[in-house]
Steps between C-alpha positions, in 0.01 A plus 500: 500500500803350675630230263801418714321373806199288412347335199140410440381159375128573495233704666508255794666686794684180608690471172766763575855369467824653637780631283866563566571766756162479674355298783224242471177678575135491400324807371133544427559767235516427132797615296280569201127482434353173381466475124222339315583202285426545134356205307775265386774643723471241780447533871593830668678308776729326251578829320578658836732213589692535173525876541623464857760243397639737234486785751708307754762407243522862384490689832599245763762300316389158631199295612373447853723344768515121488383284788847348551654842551227602743559180697875555509459857620255389769736227622781755528285747693483518879146363519585209272806405702302518824229276358758250371659485845162422661429226249841343564431461872391150618134456602402544862507179702421418861627201698146411617314544174494124437290449811221737397460408132580149388591455135648150500260273690165516674485647847312206657524125478288313249247360747454829685472688172224274364307505828524878524369553148215253559408676823497836327278371218264353758473838673430673168236241412328539837483878455335467159184315599286700257695358206447145627128559555456658155667204326290249694180691421588506130552123491185426700290726277626325187439161659146599597420614146645181355315279749165661423557492122586127490282325758513121537600416147418158360747237382310359204615673179791669333342840555508440875869412474565826316324689779725333758802599293372858494474499880858376530621762254334786689637360825857501371466854367352621829791369705748626243366855536602514868851615408383812316435688822841426649699643207474872594577425866812308409616778266465758778719288729786468253679832581532399867620156399770635267627736768522222759653259250777748413585523872507118526210469743382176340530302179260529204399135540385561859283794395345320201421181692357694795273701269361182343469306828300778665248479216442127552249538789292734286511259206407205723200679652373616162549159338330305781202735525454509123530122460250425777250747356527397134580128504192377683248753366590438135468124539845350453555137598459457876834336568765617742789433263345698216422789731860507624620493139276798417628682810861426406445646155357817653799529734745458213313760293521751785869426561569539129330839506699621802839391365426630149401849609786514750740427216336755270509766771869437564586522131275789391518709823193693391137451599344567160757293312459211744124486460527540122748215459295296748193542281699377200624202701141425603392506136781262401415267788137499390593409144733214591311356799290268281158610620408721199 
């Protein structure tokens, strides 16, 4: 066994350490066979470490090379000096690089930027007609079930008033659920938005406002269709002002849903996390709305 060239820490082949007068190398051979640990003598790896430490002090004269010395030797070598010279050079610049990538201000004026983002969101909304149809079908189905469950309620007792309150509660929850479907879509658009924002294509405010504004037609259609179906079939008071008040509440519930899930999608940046936090927010809204 060559004690002057390598020392063994354990049976692990990666635990070979260099000694004085030898190069740093890895060997897959063991210097001595592994010994079994007797009861009460401790771990074989620890015994091997102690034995190797005594072996180095006896045969090698010193411990392994320190990291500072290795760094100093590398800096003095030819490769280290060449690498230091490359790092000292200034970064590459081009006289026209400011025209291709803007880092200080947006590339377009404010009005053009907002109009461009709105036009792009309109194109994306027009290409996703299936999503619009699915949301409208969901709201109409819920309105149909609610209209057939509470048909022409009376206005005579407290129980009838509680039934009207139940209809209003289900109506608010139905319009609030419209934002659940938009969360995953908004999360999938975020990588493109961050890339374009870093290149100063448009401001974050323009993108956020455009995303909410393009959802308003969908919210208006769902709110109007749901209000017309539910308000008159359930038997609310036949007054124009009260109907407009009911419709306004539905519009505000849908707008609250859109803005809430847009905010959650921007903060969480994950589809599952957005829907999970949205469910918690829905539960909190249900508890503090006053209907229960």
